[in-house]
PDB file of C-alpha atoms in Angstrom:
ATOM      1  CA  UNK A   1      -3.835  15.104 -16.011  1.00 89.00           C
ATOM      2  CA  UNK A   2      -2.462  14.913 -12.953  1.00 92.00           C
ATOM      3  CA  UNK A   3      -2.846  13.034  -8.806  1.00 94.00           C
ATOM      4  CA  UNK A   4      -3.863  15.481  -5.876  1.00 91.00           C
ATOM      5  CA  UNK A   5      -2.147  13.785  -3.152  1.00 92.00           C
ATOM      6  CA  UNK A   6      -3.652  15.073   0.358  1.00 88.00           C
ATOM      7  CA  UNK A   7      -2.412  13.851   3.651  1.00 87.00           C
ATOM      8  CA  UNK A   8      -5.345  15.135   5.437  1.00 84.00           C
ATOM      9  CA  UNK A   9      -8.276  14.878   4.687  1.00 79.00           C
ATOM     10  CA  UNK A  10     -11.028  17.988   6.471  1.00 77.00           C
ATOM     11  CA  UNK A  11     -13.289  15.641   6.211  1.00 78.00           C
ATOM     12  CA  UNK A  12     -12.495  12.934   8.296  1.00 76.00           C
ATOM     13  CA  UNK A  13     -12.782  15.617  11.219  1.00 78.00           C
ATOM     14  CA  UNK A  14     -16.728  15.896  10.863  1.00 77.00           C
ATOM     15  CA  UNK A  15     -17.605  11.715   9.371  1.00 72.00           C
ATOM     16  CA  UNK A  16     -17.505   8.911  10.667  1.00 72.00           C
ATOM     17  CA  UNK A  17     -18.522   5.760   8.907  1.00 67.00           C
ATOM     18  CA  UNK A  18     -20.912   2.982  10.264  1.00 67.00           C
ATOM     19  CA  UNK A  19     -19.516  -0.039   9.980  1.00 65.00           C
ATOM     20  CA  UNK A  20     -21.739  -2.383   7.993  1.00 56.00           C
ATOM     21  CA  UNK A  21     -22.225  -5.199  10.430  1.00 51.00           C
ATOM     22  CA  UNK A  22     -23.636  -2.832  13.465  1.00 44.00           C
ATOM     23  CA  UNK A  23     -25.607  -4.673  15.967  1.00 42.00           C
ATOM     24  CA  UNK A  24     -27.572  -1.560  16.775  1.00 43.00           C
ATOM     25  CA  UNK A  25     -29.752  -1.229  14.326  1.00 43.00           C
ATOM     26  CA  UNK A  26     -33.831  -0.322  14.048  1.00 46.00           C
ATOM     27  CA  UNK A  27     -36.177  -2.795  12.716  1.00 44.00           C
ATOM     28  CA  UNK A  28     -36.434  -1.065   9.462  1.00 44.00           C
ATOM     29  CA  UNK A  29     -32.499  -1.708   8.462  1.00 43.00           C
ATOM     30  CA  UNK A  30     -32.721  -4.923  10.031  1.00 43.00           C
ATOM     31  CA  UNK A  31     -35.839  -6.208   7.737  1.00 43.00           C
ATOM     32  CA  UNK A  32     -33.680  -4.330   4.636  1.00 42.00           C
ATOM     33  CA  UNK A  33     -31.303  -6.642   5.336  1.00 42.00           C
ATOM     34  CA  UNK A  34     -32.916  -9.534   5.653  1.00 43.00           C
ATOM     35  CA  UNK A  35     -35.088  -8.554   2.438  1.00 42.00           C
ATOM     36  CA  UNK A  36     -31.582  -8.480   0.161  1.00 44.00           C
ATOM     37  CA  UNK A  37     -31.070  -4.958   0.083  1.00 47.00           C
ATOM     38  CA  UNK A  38     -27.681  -3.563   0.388  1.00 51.00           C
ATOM     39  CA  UNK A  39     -27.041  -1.323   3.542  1.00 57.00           C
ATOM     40  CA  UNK A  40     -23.023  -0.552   3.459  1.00 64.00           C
ATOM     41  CA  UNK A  41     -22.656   2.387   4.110  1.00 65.00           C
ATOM     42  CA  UNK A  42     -18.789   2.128   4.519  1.00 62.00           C
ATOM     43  CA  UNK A  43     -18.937   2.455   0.954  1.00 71.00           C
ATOM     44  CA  UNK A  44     -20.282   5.732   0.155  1.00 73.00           C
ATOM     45  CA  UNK A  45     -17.543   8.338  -1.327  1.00 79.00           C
ATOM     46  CA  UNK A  46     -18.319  11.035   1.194  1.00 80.00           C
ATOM     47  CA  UNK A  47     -14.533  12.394   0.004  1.00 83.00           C
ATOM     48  CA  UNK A  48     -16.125  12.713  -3.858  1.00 88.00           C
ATOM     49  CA  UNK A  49     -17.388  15.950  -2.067  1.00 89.00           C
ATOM     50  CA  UNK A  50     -13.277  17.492  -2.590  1.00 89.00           C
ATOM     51  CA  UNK A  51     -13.769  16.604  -6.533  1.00 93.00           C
ATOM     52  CA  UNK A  52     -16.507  18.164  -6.909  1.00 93.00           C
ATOM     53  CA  UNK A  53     -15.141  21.370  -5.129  1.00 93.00           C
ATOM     54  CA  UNK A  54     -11.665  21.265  -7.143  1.00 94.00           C
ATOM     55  CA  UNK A  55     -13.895  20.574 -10.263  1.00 95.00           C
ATOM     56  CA  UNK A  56     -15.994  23.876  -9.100  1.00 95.00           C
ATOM     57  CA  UNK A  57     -13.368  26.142  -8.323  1.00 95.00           C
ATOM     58  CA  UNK A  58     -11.771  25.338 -11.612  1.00 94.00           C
ATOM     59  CA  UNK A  59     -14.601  25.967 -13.807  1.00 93.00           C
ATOM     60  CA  UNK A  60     -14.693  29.378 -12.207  1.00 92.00           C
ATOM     61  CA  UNK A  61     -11.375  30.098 -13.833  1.00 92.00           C
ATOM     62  CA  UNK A  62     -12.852  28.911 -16.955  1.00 92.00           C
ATOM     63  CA  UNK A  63     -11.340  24.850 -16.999  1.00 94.00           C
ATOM     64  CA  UNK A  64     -13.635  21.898 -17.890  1.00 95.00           C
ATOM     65  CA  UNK A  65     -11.857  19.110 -15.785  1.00 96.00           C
ATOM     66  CA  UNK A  66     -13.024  15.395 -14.704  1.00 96.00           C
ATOM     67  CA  UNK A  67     -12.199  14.495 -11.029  1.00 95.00           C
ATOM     68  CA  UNK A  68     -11.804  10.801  -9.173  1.00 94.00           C
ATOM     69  CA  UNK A  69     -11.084   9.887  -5.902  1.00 91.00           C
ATOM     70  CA  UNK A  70      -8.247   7.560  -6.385  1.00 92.00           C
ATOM     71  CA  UNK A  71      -8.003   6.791  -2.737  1.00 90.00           C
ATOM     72  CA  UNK A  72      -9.551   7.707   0.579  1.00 86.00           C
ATOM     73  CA  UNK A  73      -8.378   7.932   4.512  1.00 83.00           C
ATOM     74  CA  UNK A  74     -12.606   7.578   4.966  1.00 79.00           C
ATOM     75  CA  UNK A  75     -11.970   4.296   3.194  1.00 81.00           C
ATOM     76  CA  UNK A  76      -8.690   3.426   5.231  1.00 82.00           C
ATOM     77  CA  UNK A  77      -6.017   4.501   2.553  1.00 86.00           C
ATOM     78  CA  UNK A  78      -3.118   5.939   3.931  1.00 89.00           C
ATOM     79  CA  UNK A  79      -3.769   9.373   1.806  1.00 89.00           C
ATOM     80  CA  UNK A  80      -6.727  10.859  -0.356  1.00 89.00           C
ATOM     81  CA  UNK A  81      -5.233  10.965  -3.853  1.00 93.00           C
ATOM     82  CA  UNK A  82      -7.494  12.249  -6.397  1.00 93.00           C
ATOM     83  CA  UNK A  83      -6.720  12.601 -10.576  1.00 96.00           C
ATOM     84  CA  UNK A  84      -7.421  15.746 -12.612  1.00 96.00           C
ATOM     85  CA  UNK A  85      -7.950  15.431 -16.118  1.00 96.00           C
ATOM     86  CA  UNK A  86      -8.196  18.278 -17.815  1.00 95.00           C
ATOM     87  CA  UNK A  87     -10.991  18.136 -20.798  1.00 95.00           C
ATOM     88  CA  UNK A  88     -10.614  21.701 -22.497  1.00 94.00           C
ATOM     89  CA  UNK A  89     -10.521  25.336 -22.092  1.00 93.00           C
ATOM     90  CA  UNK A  90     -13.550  27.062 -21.514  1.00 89.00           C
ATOM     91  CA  UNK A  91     -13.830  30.190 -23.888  1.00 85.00           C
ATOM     92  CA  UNK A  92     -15.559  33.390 -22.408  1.00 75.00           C
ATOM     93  CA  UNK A  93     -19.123  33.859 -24.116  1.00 67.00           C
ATOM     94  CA  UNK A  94     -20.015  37.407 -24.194  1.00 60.00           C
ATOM     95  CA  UNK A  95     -23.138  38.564 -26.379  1.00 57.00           C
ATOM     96  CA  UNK A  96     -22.525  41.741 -27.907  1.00 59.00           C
ATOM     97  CA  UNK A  97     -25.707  43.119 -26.481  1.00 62.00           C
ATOM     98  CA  UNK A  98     -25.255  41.818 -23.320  1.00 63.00           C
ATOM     99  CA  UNK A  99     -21.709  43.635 -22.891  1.00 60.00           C
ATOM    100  CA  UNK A 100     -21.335  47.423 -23.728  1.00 59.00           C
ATOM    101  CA  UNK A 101     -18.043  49.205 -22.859  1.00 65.00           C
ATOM    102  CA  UNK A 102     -18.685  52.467 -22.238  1.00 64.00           C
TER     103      UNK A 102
END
């Protein structure tokens, strides 16, 4: 395994997160609210998104990996530091009668 360290994140160009106590909200967040139901949005891991990628990309070069976001600038960390565990090897599966050399 091993820590990603970025110290810039792409996406902080393109979201902004609401803060939780905005006064200018509609009547449907406000009665959420007062029902109980949790509206933070400050806490969704829009930067999840780079694992995911990372996690994508190296599956395409045949690695099974498990990605976290250990910290975010979204979330007011200093850097976006994620950990890469790798789980195993993918092995090429090729049916024989799929695949003919000719």
């Amino acid at each position: 395994s091993y820590v990603l360290t970025l110290h810039d994140n792409p996406l902080q160009l393109f979201v902004e997160l609401p803060s939780s106590s905005s006064s200018s909200s509609n009547n449907a967040e406000s009665s959420a609210l007062k029902s109980g139901q949790d509206n933070d949005y400050g806490t969704l891991p829009y930067s999840q998104l780079l694992c995911g990628m990372i996690r994508g990309m190296l599956e395409v070069v045949q690695y099974d990996v498990t990605c976290q976001m250990l910290s975010s600038q979204l979330q007011g960390h200093a850097t976006n530091e994620m950990v890469v565990d790798l789980k195993q090897v993918l092995q090429d599966q090729v049916l024989d009668e799929e695949y003919h050399e000719e």
